[in-house]
Short mmCIF file of C-alpha atoms in Angstrom, two decimals:
data_model
loop_
_atom_site.label_atom_id
_atom_site.label_comp_id
_atom_site.label_asym_id
_atom_site.label_seq_id
_atom_site.Cartn_x
_atom_site.Cartn_y
_atom_site.Cartn_z
CA MET A 1 -6.44 -10.64 5.62
CA SER A 2 -8.49 -12.78 8.02
CA ASP A 3 -10.72 -15.59 6.77
CA ASN A 4 -12.39 -13.25 4.28
CA LYS A 5 -11.43 -13.77 0.66
CA ILE A 6 -10.22 -10.82 -1.40
CA ILE A 7 -12.21 -9.78 -4.46
CA ASN A 8 -10.55 -10.50 -7.81
CA SER A 9 -9.58 -7.58 -10.02
CA TYR A 10 -10.45 -7.35 -13.69
CA LYS A 11 -6.74 -7.39 -14.55
CA PRO A 12 -3.69 -9.24 -13.15
CA LEU A 13 -1.62 -7.49 -10.48
CA THR A 14 1.30 -7.20 -12.91
CA ASP A 15 -0.66 -5.68 -15.84
CA HIS A 16 -0.88 -1.92 -16.28
CA ASN A 17 -3.56 -1.95 -19.00
CA PRO A 18 -6.27 -0.88 -18.91
CA VAL A 19 -5.13 2.10 -16.85
CA MET A 20 -8.45 2.35 -15.00
CA VAL A 21 -10.76 -0.44 -13.83
CA GLN A 22 -13.28 1.43 -11.66
CA ARG A 23 -15.20 2.56 -14.76
CA PHE A 24 -14.95 2.55 -18.54
CA GLY A 25 -13.15 5.24 -20.55
CA ALA A 26 -12.96 5.50 -24.34
CA ASP A 27 -11.45 7.80 -27.01
CA PRO A 28 -8.51 8.87 -24.80
CA TYR A 29 -6.68 12.16 -25.31
CA ALA A 30 -3.50 13.12 -23.43
CA LEU A 31 -2.49 16.55 -22.12
CA VAL A 32 0.93 17.03 -20.50
CA TYR A 33 1.12 19.73 -17.84
CA LYS A 34 3.71 20.35 -15.11
CA GLY A 35 5.12 16.85 -15.05
CA ARG A 36 1.80 15.01 -15.24
CA VAL A 37 -0.15 13.40 -18.05
CA TYR A 38 -3.88 14.13 -17.92
CA VAL A 39 -6.04 11.74 -19.94
CA TYR A 40 -9.58 12.74 -20.92
CA MET A 41 -11.97 9.99 -22.01
CA THR A 42 -15.47 9.49 -23.30
CA LEU A 43 -17.42 8.04 -20.36
CA ASP A 44 -18.88 4.79 -21.65
CA TYR A 45 -21.64 4.26 -19.11
CA PRO A 46 -23.48 0.92 -19.28
CA GLU A 47 -26.95 1.23 -20.80
CA MET A 48 -29.53 -0.89 -18.99
CA ASN A 49 -32.88 -2.35 -20.03
CA ASP A 50 -36.02 -2.44 -17.86
CA ILE A 51 -34.87 -5.50 -15.94
CA GLY A 52 -31.36 -4.24 -15.25
CA GLU A 53 -29.48 -6.08 -17.98
CA ILE A 54 -26.60 -4.30 -19.73
CA GLN A 55 -27.40 -3.52 -23.34
CA GLU A 56 -25.27 -2.84 -26.41
CA ASN A 57 -23.47 0.50 -26.22
CA THR A 58 -25.31 2.96 -28.49
CA TYR A 59 -23.23 5.99 -27.36
CA SER A 60 -26.48 7.96 -27.18
CA LYS A 61 -26.41 8.33 -23.37
CA ILE A 62 -22.85 9.67 -23.14
CA ASP A 63 -22.71 13.20 -21.69
CA LYS A 64 -19.70 13.07 -19.33
CA ILE A 65 -15.92 13.02 -19.75
CA SER A 66 -13.61 11.11 -17.39
CA VAL A 67 -10.33 12.66 -16.22
CA ILE A 68 -7.33 10.85 -14.73
CA SER A 69 -3.68 11.85 -14.35
CA SER A 70 -0.29 10.31 -13.61
CA ASP A 71 3.36 11.25 -13.28
CA ASP A 72 4.61 7.67 -13.75
CA LEU A 73 2.09 6.23 -16.30
CA VAL A 74 1.19 3.38 -13.94
CA ASN A 75 -0.42 4.93 -10.86
CA TRP A 76 -3.36 7.09 -11.96
CA THR A 77 -5.30 9.66 -9.93
CA ASP A 78 -9.04 9.71 -10.57
CA HIS A 79 -10.30 13.28 -11.03
CA GLY A 80 -13.89 12.30 -11.73
CA THR A 81 -16.17 13.00 -14.67
CA VAL A 82 -16.76 16.41 -16.24
CA TYR A 83 -20.50 17.12 -16.54
CA ALA A 84 -20.03 18.22 -20.12
CA ALA A 85 -23.35 18.01 -22.00
CA GLY A 86 -26.99 17.14 -21.53
CA GLU A 87 -29.54 18.61 -19.15
CA HIS A 88 -27.12 18.80 -16.22
CA GLY A 89 -23.97 19.49 -18.25
CA GLN A 90 -22.21 22.78 -18.81
CA ALA A 91 -22.92 22.65 -22.56
CA SER A 92 -26.60 21.99 -21.90
CA TRP A 93 -27.41 22.93 -25.49
CA GLY A 94 -25.73 19.67 -26.61
CA GLY A 95 -26.85 16.10 -26.07
CA ASN A 96 -23.56 14.21 -26.03
CA SER A 97 -19.87 14.49 -25.16
CA TRP A 98 -17.82 12.23 -27.39
CA ALA A 99 -14.08 11.98 -28.08
CA PRO A 100 -12.56 14.82 -26.03
CA ALA A 101 -9.39 16.77 -26.83
CA ALA A 102 -7.58 19.07 -24.42
CA ALA A 103 -5.05 21.90 -24.53
CA TRP A 104 -3.64 24.56 -22.25
CA LYS A 105 -2.32 28.06 -22.87
CA THR A 106 -1.07 30.97 -20.80
CA ILE A 107 -3.45 33.89 -21.38
CA ASP A 108 -2.94 37.24 -19.61
CA GLY A 109 -0.36 35.60 -17.36
CA LYS A 110 -2.62 32.76 -16.25
CA ASP A 111 -2.71 29.14 -17.38
CA LYS A 112 -6.06 28.29 -18.94
CA PHE A 113 -7.34 24.85 -19.94
CA PHE A 114 -9.59 23.99 -22.85
CA LEU A 115 -11.65 20.85 -23.31
CA TYR A 116 -13.09 20.20 -26.77
CA PHE A 117 -15.59 17.45 -27.51
CA ALA A 118 -18.15 16.35 -30.05
CA ASN A 119 -21.92 16.76 -29.69
CA SER A 120 -22.43 13.31 -31.22
CA GLY A 121 -21.60 13.72 -34.93
CA ASN A 122 -22.96 17.25 -35.27
CA GLY A 123 -20.40 19.72 -34.02
CA ILE A 124 -17.58 20.60 -31.64
CA ALA A 125 -18.02 22.20 -28.20
CA VAL A 126 -15.42 23.87 -25.98
CA LEU A 127 -15.26 24.19 -22.18
CA THR A 128 -12.70 26.16 -20.16
CA ALA A 129 -11.14 25.85 -16.70
CA ASP A 130 -8.35 27.20 -14.50
CA SER A 131 -7.14 23.68 -13.69
CA PRO A 132 -6.66 20.57 -15.84
CA ALA A 133 -9.13 18.76 -13.56
CA GLY A 134 -11.73 21.53 -13.72
CA PRO A 135 -14.22 22.78 -12.87
CA PHE A 136 -15.00 23.23 -16.57
CA THR A 137 -17.60 25.74 -17.76
CA ASP A 138 -19.01 26.76 -21.15
CA PRO A 139 -17.56 30.14 -22.26
CA ILE A 140 -19.64 30.65 -25.42
CA GLY A 141 -22.95 28.86 -24.83
CA LYS A 142 -23.02 27.27 -28.27
CA ALA A 143 -20.99 25.07 -30.61
CA LEU A 144 -17.51 26.23 -31.56
CA ILE A 145 -17.92 24.41 -34.88
CA SER A 146 -21.30 23.44 -36.32
CA ARG A 147 -22.88 22.55 -39.65
CA GLU A 148 -23.34 26.29 -40.19
CA THR A 149 -19.56 26.71 -40.13
CA PRO A 150 -18.25 27.15 -43.71
CA THR A 151 -17.00 23.92 -45.35
CA CYS A 152 -18.52 21.82 -42.53
CA ALA A 153 -22.09 21.16 -43.67
CA GLU A 154 -20.92 18.32 -45.90
CA VAL A 155 -18.78 16.62 -43.22
CA THR A 156 -20.52 13.30 -42.56
CA TRP A 157 -19.39 13.08 -38.94
CA LEU A 158 -18.57 16.48 -37.48
CA PHE A 159 -16.67 15.11 -34.52
CA ASP A 160 -13.39 13.76 -33.04
CA PRO A 161 -11.34 16.92 -32.43
CA ALA A 162 -7.57 17.12 -31.91
CA VAL A 163 -5.62 20.26 -31.05
CA LEU A 164 -2.08 21.36 -31.92
CA MET A 165 -0.28 24.02 -29.89
CA ASP A 166 2.53 25.08 -32.23
CA ASP A 167 5.92 26.45 -31.20
CA ASP A 168 5.13 29.90 -32.60
CA GLY A 169 2.12 30.33 -30.31
CA GLU A 170 -0.49 29.53 -32.97
CA SER A 171 -3.00 26.73 -32.43
CA TYR A 172 -5.06 24.52 -34.73
CA ILE A 173 -8.01 22.17 -34.43
CA TYR A 174 -8.50 19.03 -36.56
CA PHE A 175 -11.81 17.21 -36.83
CA GLY A 176 -14.26 15.32 -39.03
CA GLY A 177 -14.75 11.87 -40.50
CA GLY A 178 -17.27 9.51 -41.98
CA VAL A 179 -17.94 8.16 -45.46
CA PRO A 180 -20.56 10.18 -47.39
CA SER A 181 -21.27 7.34 -49.85
CA GLU A 182 -19.91 3.93 -50.77
CA ASP A 183 -18.18 5.21 -53.89
CA LYS A 184 -16.20 7.72 -51.76
CA ALA A 185 -14.84 5.20 -49.26
CA SER A 186 -11.30 5.45 -50.65
CA ASP A 187 -11.24 9.25 -50.29
CA PRO A 188 -14.19 10.49 -48.19
CA GLY A 189 -13.06 14.14 -48.12
CA THR A 190 -14.46 14.69 -44.63
CA ALA A 191 -11.34 15.75 -42.67
CA ARG A 192 -10.95 19.41 -41.70
CA VAL A 193 -8.40 21.70 -40.06
CA ALA A 194 -9.00 25.22 -38.74
CA LYS A 195 -6.84 27.80 -37.05
CA LEU A 196 -7.95 28.64 -33.51
CA GLY A 197 -8.18 32.19 -32.26
CA LYS A 198 -5.80 33.55 -29.65
CA ASP A 199 -8.56 32.97 -27.09
CA MET A 200 -8.79 29.25 -28.02
CA ILE A 201 -12.59 29.50 -28.07
CA SER A 202 -13.00 30.82 -31.63
CA ILE A 203 -11.71 29.93 -35.08
CA VAL A 204 -9.94 32.17 -37.58
CA GLY A 205 -11.11 31.93 -41.19
CA ASP A 206 -12.87 28.95 -42.72
CA PRO A 207 -11.93 25.35 -41.89
CA LYS A 208 -9.84 23.82 -44.65
CA PRO A 209 -10.36 20.32 -46.08
CA ILE A 210 -7.45 17.97 -45.49
CA GLU A 211 -7.01 16.38 -48.88
CA ASN A 212 -6.20 12.81 -49.93
CA VAL A 213 -6.89 11.19 -46.57
CA SER A 214 -7.01 7.64 -47.84
CA TYR A 215 -9.87 5.52 -46.48
CA LEU A 216 -10.61 7.98 -43.67
CA PHE A 217 -13.04 6.81 -41.01
CA GLU A 218 -12.64 8.91 -37.83
CA ASP A 219 -10.33 9.78 -34.92
CA SER A 220 -8.28 12.92 -35.64
CA GLY A 221 -4.80 13.13 -34.17
CA ILE A 222 -2.00 15.71 -34.53
CA ASN A 223 1.62 15.82 -33.38
CA LYS A 224 4.69 17.87 -34.18
CA ILE A 225 7.86 15.76 -34.15
CA ASP A 226 11.29 16.99 -35.27
CA GLY A 227 9.76 19.96 -37.10
CA LYS A 228 7.26 17.86 -39.06
CA TYR A 229 3.47 17.78 -38.57
CA TYR A 230 1.84 14.36 -38.30
CA TYR A 231 -1.89 14.13 -38.84
CA SER A 232 -3.29 10.74 -37.84
CA TYR A 233 -6.62 8.97 -38.19
CA CYS A 234 -8.40 5.62 -38.15
CA SER A 235 -9.00 3.96 -41.53
CA ASN A 236 -12.50 2.86 -42.48
CA PHE A 237 -13.92 -0.62 -42.78
CA SER A 238 -14.63 -0.52 -46.51
CA MET A 239 -11.11 -1.56 -47.47
CA THR A 240 -10.83 -4.66 -49.63
CA PRO A 241 -7.87 -7.03 -49.30
CA GLU A 242 -6.58 -5.57 -52.57
CA ALA A 243 -6.80 -2.03 -51.19
CA GLU A 244 -5.05 -3.06 -47.97
CA LYS A 245 -2.19 -4.55 -49.99
CA GLU A 246 -1.94 -1.49 -52.21
CA LYS A 247 -2.00 1.04 -49.37
CA GLY A 248 0.13 -0.91 -46.90
CA PHE A 249 -2.36 -0.66 -44.04
CA GLU A 250 -5.52 -2.42 -42.89
CA GLN A 251 -9.05 -1.38 -42.12
CA GLY A 252 -9.57 -0.02 -38.63
CA GLU A 253 -5.87 0.85 -38.29
CA ILE A 254 -4.30 4.12 -37.09
CA ILE A 255 -2.49 5.83 -39.99
CA THR A 256 -0.24 8.91 -40.13
CA MET A 257 0.28 11.58 -42.76
CA VAL A 258 3.11 14.14 -42.73
CA SER A 259 3.51 17.78 -43.75
CA ASP A 260 5.82 20.76 -43.35
CA ASP A 261 2.81 22.95 -42.56
CA PRO A 262 0.15 22.47 -39.85
CA MET A 263 -2.62 23.03 -42.40
CA GLY A 264 -1.13 20.75 -45.03
CA PRO A 265 -0.93 19.46 -47.65
CA PHE A 266 -0.23 16.12 -45.98
CA GLU A 267 1.31 13.03 -47.58
CA MET A 268 0.88 9.43 -46.50
CA CYS A 269 3.41 8.28 -43.92
CA ASN A 270 3.22 5.19 -41.67
CA PRO A 271 0.60 3.01 -40.01
CA VAL A 272 1.15 3.10 -36.23
CA LEU A 273 -1.42 0.88 -34.49
CA LYS A 274 -3.48 -2.00 -35.85
CA ASN A 275 -7.06 -2.50 -34.73
CA PRO A 276 -7.45 -3.82 -31.15
CA GLY A 277 -8.85 -7.02 -32.67
CA HIS A 278 -5.38 -7.78 -34.03
CA PHE A 279 -3.86 -7.74 -30.54
CA PHE A 280 -6.70 -8.94 -28.33
CA GLY A 281 -9.20 -10.75 -30.56
CA LEU A 282 -11.94 -8.19 -29.91
CA GLY A 283 -12.30 -5.59 -32.65
CA GLY A 284 -14.25 -2.37 -32.90
CA ASN A 285 -13.52 1.25 -33.56
CA ASN A 286 -9.91 2.30 -33.05
CA HIS A 287 -9.16 5.60 -31.31
CA HIS A 288 -5.79 6.98 -30.25
CA CYS A 289 -3.64 9.87 -29.09
CA MET A 290 0.15 10.05 -29.41
CA PHE A 291 2.03 12.12 -26.84
CA GLU A 292 5.51 12.92 -25.58
CA PHE A 293 6.34 12.62 -21.89
CA GLY A 294 9.74 12.66 -20.23
CA GLY A 295 11.53 12.60 -23.58
CA GLU A 296 9.75 9.46 -24.80
CA TYR A 297 6.70 8.96 -27.01
CA TYR A 298 3.61 6.99 -26.03
CA ILE A 299 0.28 6.10 -27.56
CA THR A 300 -2.99 5.87 -25.64
CA TYR A 301 -5.92 4.00 -27.17
CA HIS A 302 -8.98 2.01 -26.16
CA THR A 303 -9.83 -1.69 -26.21
CA ARG A 304 -12.57 -4.00 -24.99
CA ILE A 305 -10.38 -6.12 -22.70
CA LEU A 306 -12.04 -4.80 -19.53
CA GLU A 307 -15.58 -5.62 -20.64
CA GLU A 308 -14.36 -9.03 -21.81
CA LYS A 309 -13.06 -9.76 -18.32
CA MET A 310 -16.39 -8.56 -16.90
CA GLY A 311 -18.28 -10.89 -19.25
CA ILE A 312 -20.25 -8.12 -20.95
CA LEU A 313 -19.14 -7.88 -24.63
CA LYS A 314 -21.50 -5.04 -25.47
CA GLY A 315 -19.06 -2.51 -26.94
CA TYR A 316 -17.82 -0.75 -23.77
CA ARG A 317 -14.28 0.49 -24.03
CA SER A 318 -11.37 1.12 -21.67
CA THR A 319 -8.12 3.06 -22.03
CA SER A 320 -4.58 1.70 -22.31
CA VAL A 321 -1.11 3.23 -22.76
CA ASP A 322 1.90 1.73 -24.55
CA LYS A 323 5.21 2.93 -26.00
CA LEU A 324 5.05 4.56 -29.43
CA VAL A 325 7.78 3.41 -31.78
CA ILE A 326 9.74 6.25 -33.40
CA ASN A 327 11.77 5.01 -36.37
CA LYS A 328 15.19 6.12 -37.60
CA LYS A 329 13.57 8.92 -39.58
CA ASN A 330 12.03 10.28 -36.35
CA GLN A 331 8.58 9.27 -37.59
CA PRO A 332 5.82 7.49 -35.63
CA ALA A 333 5.87 3.86 -36.74
CA ALA A 334 4.15 0.52 -36.15
CA SER A 335 3.66 -0.01 -32.40
CA LYS A 336 2.16 -2.73 -30.24
CA ALA A 337 -0.84 -2.77 -27.94
CA THR A 338 -0.24 -4.89 -24.84
CA ARG A 339 -1.88 -5.91 -21.59
CA GLU A 340 1.36 -5.33 -19.69
CA GLY A 341 1.53 -1.63 -20.64
CA VAL A 342 4.51 0.61 -19.96
CA LYS A 343 7.12 0.37 -17.21
CA GLN A 344 6.67 2.66 -14.24
CA LEU A 345 8.67 5.83 -14.93
CA LYS A 346 9.50 6.77 -11.33
CA SER A 347 9.01 5.39 -7.86
CA PHE A 348 6.02 6.47 -5.78
CA ASP A 349 6.55 8.67 -2.72
CA PRO A 350 4.64 7.43 0.35
CA TYR A 351 5.78 10.30 2.59
CA VAL A 352 3.46 12.95 1.17
CA GLU A 353 -0.32 13.02 1.41
CA ASN A 354 -1.61 10.80 -1.39
CA LYS A 355 -5.23 10.70 -2.48
CA ALA A 356 -6.74 7.24 -2.07
CA VAL A 357 -8.14 7.53 -5.61
CA THR A 358 -4.56 7.22 -6.93
CA MET A 359 -4.09 3.58 -7.90
CA SER A 360 -2.64 1.16 -10.42
CA ASN A 361 -5.27 -1.51 -9.82
CA ALA A 362 -8.32 -2.11 -7.65
CA ALA A 363 -11.19 -4.48 -6.98
CA GLY A 364 -14.62 -4.05 -5.47
CA ILE A 365 -14.49 -0.29 -5.02
CA ALA A 366 -15.91 2.80 -6.72
CA THR A 367 -15.02 6.49 -6.61
CA SER A 368 -17.26 9.49 -6.17
CA GLN A 369 -17.05 13.27 -6.06
CA PHE A 370 -15.89 14.85 -2.81
CA GLY A 371 -16.76 18.40 -1.82
CA GLU A 372 -19.30 20.90 -3.15
CA GLU A 373 -17.33 21.93 -6.23
CA ALA A 374 -16.74 18.38 -7.49
CA VAL A 375 -20.35 17.42 -6.79
CA LYS A 376 -21.57 20.41 -8.81
CA TYR A 377 -19.23 20.10 -11.80
CA GLY A 378 -18.39 16.39 -11.77
CA SER A 379 -14.60 16.61 -11.75
CA GLY A 380 -12.09 17.62 -9.10
CA ASP A 381 -11.57 16.05 -5.70
CA MET A 382 -12.62 12.39 -5.34
CA ILE A 383 -12.91 9.72 -2.65
CA VAL A 384 -12.91 5.90 -2.64
CA THR A 385 -16.43 4.58 -2.00
CA ALA A 386 -18.45 1.34 -2.12
CA ILE A 387 -15.93 -0.26 0.23
CA LYS A 388 -16.75 -3.80 1.33
CA THR A 389 -14.96 -6.74 2.86
CA GLY A 390 -12.40 -8.08 0.39
CA SER A 391 -12.15 -4.94 -1.74
CA TRP A 392 -8.74 -3.30 -2.22
CA ILE A 393 -6.61 -0.78 -4.07
CA GLN A 394 -3.02 -1.15 -5.32
CA ILE A 395 -0.25 1.44 -5.66
CA SER A 396 2.74 0.22 -7.66
CA GLY A 397 6.43 0.81 -7.03
CA VAL A 398 6.25 2.57 -3.66
CA ASP A 399 9.70 3.53 -2.38
CA PHE A 400 9.87 3.54 1.43
CA GLY A 401 13.63 4.22 1.36
CA ASP A 402 16.39 2.74 3.48
CA LYS A 403 15.05 4.09 6.76
CA PRO A 404 11.81 2.21 7.53
CA ALA A 405 8.40 3.83 7.69
CA ALA A 406 7.03 3.66 11.22
CA VAL A 407 3.61 5.35 11.09
CA ILE A 408 0.62 5.29 8.73
CA GLU A 409 -1.97 8.08 8.67
CA VAL A 410 -5.27 7.65 6.85
CA MET A 411 -8.14 10.05 6.27
CA VAL A 412 -11.58 8.43 6.21
CA LYS A 413 -15.18 9.57 6.15
CA ARG A 414 -18.49 8.10 7.22
CA ALA A 415 -20.45 6.94 4.18
CA ASP A 416 -23.52 9.02 3.39
CA GLY A 417 -26.58 7.77 5.23
CA ARG A 418 -24.61 5.57 7.60
CA ARG A 419 -24.95 6.17 11.35
CA ALA A 420 -21.63 6.81 13.08
CA ASP A 421 -22.19 3.98 15.56
CA LYS A 422 -22.69 1.56 12.65
CA VAL A 423 -19.32 2.29 11.05
CA LYS A 424 -16.95 -0.55 11.84
CA GLY A 425 -14.15 -1.73 9.63
CA LYS A 426 -10.46 -2.07 8.98
CA ILE A 427 -7.87 -0.95 6.45
CA LEU A 428 -5.19 -3.60 6.15
CA VAL A 429 -1.83 -2.25 5.00
CA CYS A 430 -0.10 -4.94 2.91
CA LEU A 431 3.01 -5.19 0.74
CA ASP A 432 3.52 -7.05 -2.56
CA SER A 433 0.17 -8.88 -2.48
CA PRO A 434 -3.34 -8.09 -1.22
CA GLU A 435 -3.21 -11.46 0.53
CA SER A 436 0.06 -10.91 2.38
CA LYS A 437 0.26 -10.52 6.15
CA ALA A 438 -0.63 -6.94 7.01
CA LEU A 439 2.00 -4.51 8.26
CA GLU A 440 -0.81 -2.94 10.26
CA GLU A 441 -4.57 -3.23 10.65
CA VAL A 442 -6.05 0.24 10.95
CA GLU A 443 -9.35 0.09 12.78
CA VAL A 444 -11.93 2.48 11.36
CA SER A 445 -14.50 3.73 13.84
CA MET A 446 -16.19 7.11 13.82
CA ASP A 447 -15.93 7.24 17.62
CA SER A 448 -12.27 6.21 17.61
CA VAL A 449 -10.25 7.87 20.36
CA LYS A 450 -7.36 8.07 17.88
CA GLY A 451 -9.36 10.13 15.46
CA VAL A 452 -9.16 13.88 14.97
CA GLY A 453 -12.08 15.54 13.18
CA VAL A 454 -11.25 17.80 10.23
CA GLU A 455 -13.07 19.55 7.38
CA GLU A 456 -15.73 17.92 5.20
CA GLY A 457 -16.44 15.24 7.83
CA LEU A 458 -13.03 13.60 7.42
CA LEU A 459 -11.39 11.74 10.26
CA MET A 460 -7.63 11.24 10.57
CA ILE A 461 -6.47 7.96 12.10
CA SER A 462 -2.78 7.47 12.91
CA ASN A 463 -1.29 4.05 13.67
CA ARG A 464 2.23 2.91 14.43
CA LEU A 465 3.17 0.00 12.15
CA ASP A 466 3.51 -3.44 13.72
CA THR A 467 6.08 -4.25 11.03
CA GLN A 468 8.11 -1.42 9.56
CA ALA A 469 8.42 -1.01 5.79
CA SER A 470 11.55 -0.21 3.76
CA GLY A 471 12.66 -0.59 0.15
CA ILE A 472 10.46 -0.61 -2.95
CA HIS A 473 7.17 -2.53 -2.87
CA ASP A 474 3.70 -2.60 -4.35
CA LEU A 475 1.40 -1.28 -1.64
CA TYR A 476 -2.12 -2.58 -1.02
CA PHE A 477 -4.92 -1.21 1.11
CA VAL A 478 -7.31 -4.09 1.76
CA PHE A 479 -10.69 -3.39 3.34
CA GLU A 480 -12.83 -5.16 5.90
CA GLY A 481 -16.30 -4.01 6.89
CA ASP A 482 -18.18 -1.13 5.31
CA GLY A 483 -19.89 2.16 6.04
CA PHE A 484 -16.78 4.27 5.49
CA GLU A 485 -14.97 5.99 2.62
CA PHE A 486 -11.22 6.40 2.09
CA TYR A 487 -9.84 9.85 1.20
CA SER A 488 -6.05 9.90 1.63
CA TRP A 489 -3.01 8.29 3.22
CA LYS A 490 0.55 9.13 4.25
CA PHE A 491 3.46 7.29 5.88
CA LYS A 492 5.89 8.81 8.37
CA LYS A 493 9.33 7.70 9.55
#
């Protein structure tokens, strides 16, 4: 760019973890639908004191769930934050939205989506939608599972759901955790499994205790691999060195158990992911989800590496994705958490309209809801905001093909409260580095003669490239000026 210095990102240009840097996201859960992975996360939102200093994360303010998706596991589209609980949430009867789980099912010929989450440690809620990005609404107006549910009153932490959609059309929900007393640390007895109704918003029969879950702490997981059912969880922090040696796993580690039946009994299997402190030097609770995508297995989990880079260290978590090791017995096995993350699964197509909130990295920007529906429900269509000189977004592995791109089209919008005559800026189109010489400098002006007004106050600006682009590159949009928002982009040959 010109003499203006670019803003540094919170992760290197070559790292893919954490998958999102524009906000925090904890307790990730993956849903695969029509060639995309949707990840739902607890929205860790910084708690502030009276003088604006970030305080330790107490989790008490959390009432939203973040949603992102990807078809290559590197470039992620931001779908916003589901207004799940609290005064303005769909489940307004609940105070919190922790540790989401998601599933989809075809009911009466239509695909329906279900988002389960914990009302702190006191029950499980369910929301429904017609799209994996929402809008989500509350179909029952109360908890799906509460302390009044049989066998659940004694569950220390009635939270952390996971859902299995079995091959025979049946579905199951797994939940629970916590240590009722010190003498029960080795076998807390607080894990549960229940069969879900055909409607996915009810349970059939009483939840069943999952027995012999050694040193259970929290974080239910469930997968069916090669005909076997793998229940997974995070071990608690009461393990002694002697217990760790005996059991073959450590405190705060993700452990699997295996069964021939979705409701058990389960037997101990393998540890799969050590505590984040083992990999990154910053420990904390460990939370995971294992998923299959494109014939390979992956594990998503959270760490504190984003807050470390931000200089906060107050317990705010961010989501990462890495390969899950499957051993010769077709069992999940010990895997590694990395900053590099996974390799991009497919190249990115620049010749279709791409939302600007799809990115692999960014600096100095934010995202916000776009359109009435997203504003009302929190998730859905989004737009890049808070643009300033030196801010940028990155899209990895963009394949321009052998025949060069000749034209770039962008859709922009005047920022709320900004007068049209005060909107002046540029979008610099760069390859391979945000500091490289721009292919084109797209001038953004609300009175631009190149602009064509469209719905929702968007303006399309089309520019012929000074330097044509071909081959595979990382693409950067680098911003100068302010007063505008960035909605979408598309190249043409």
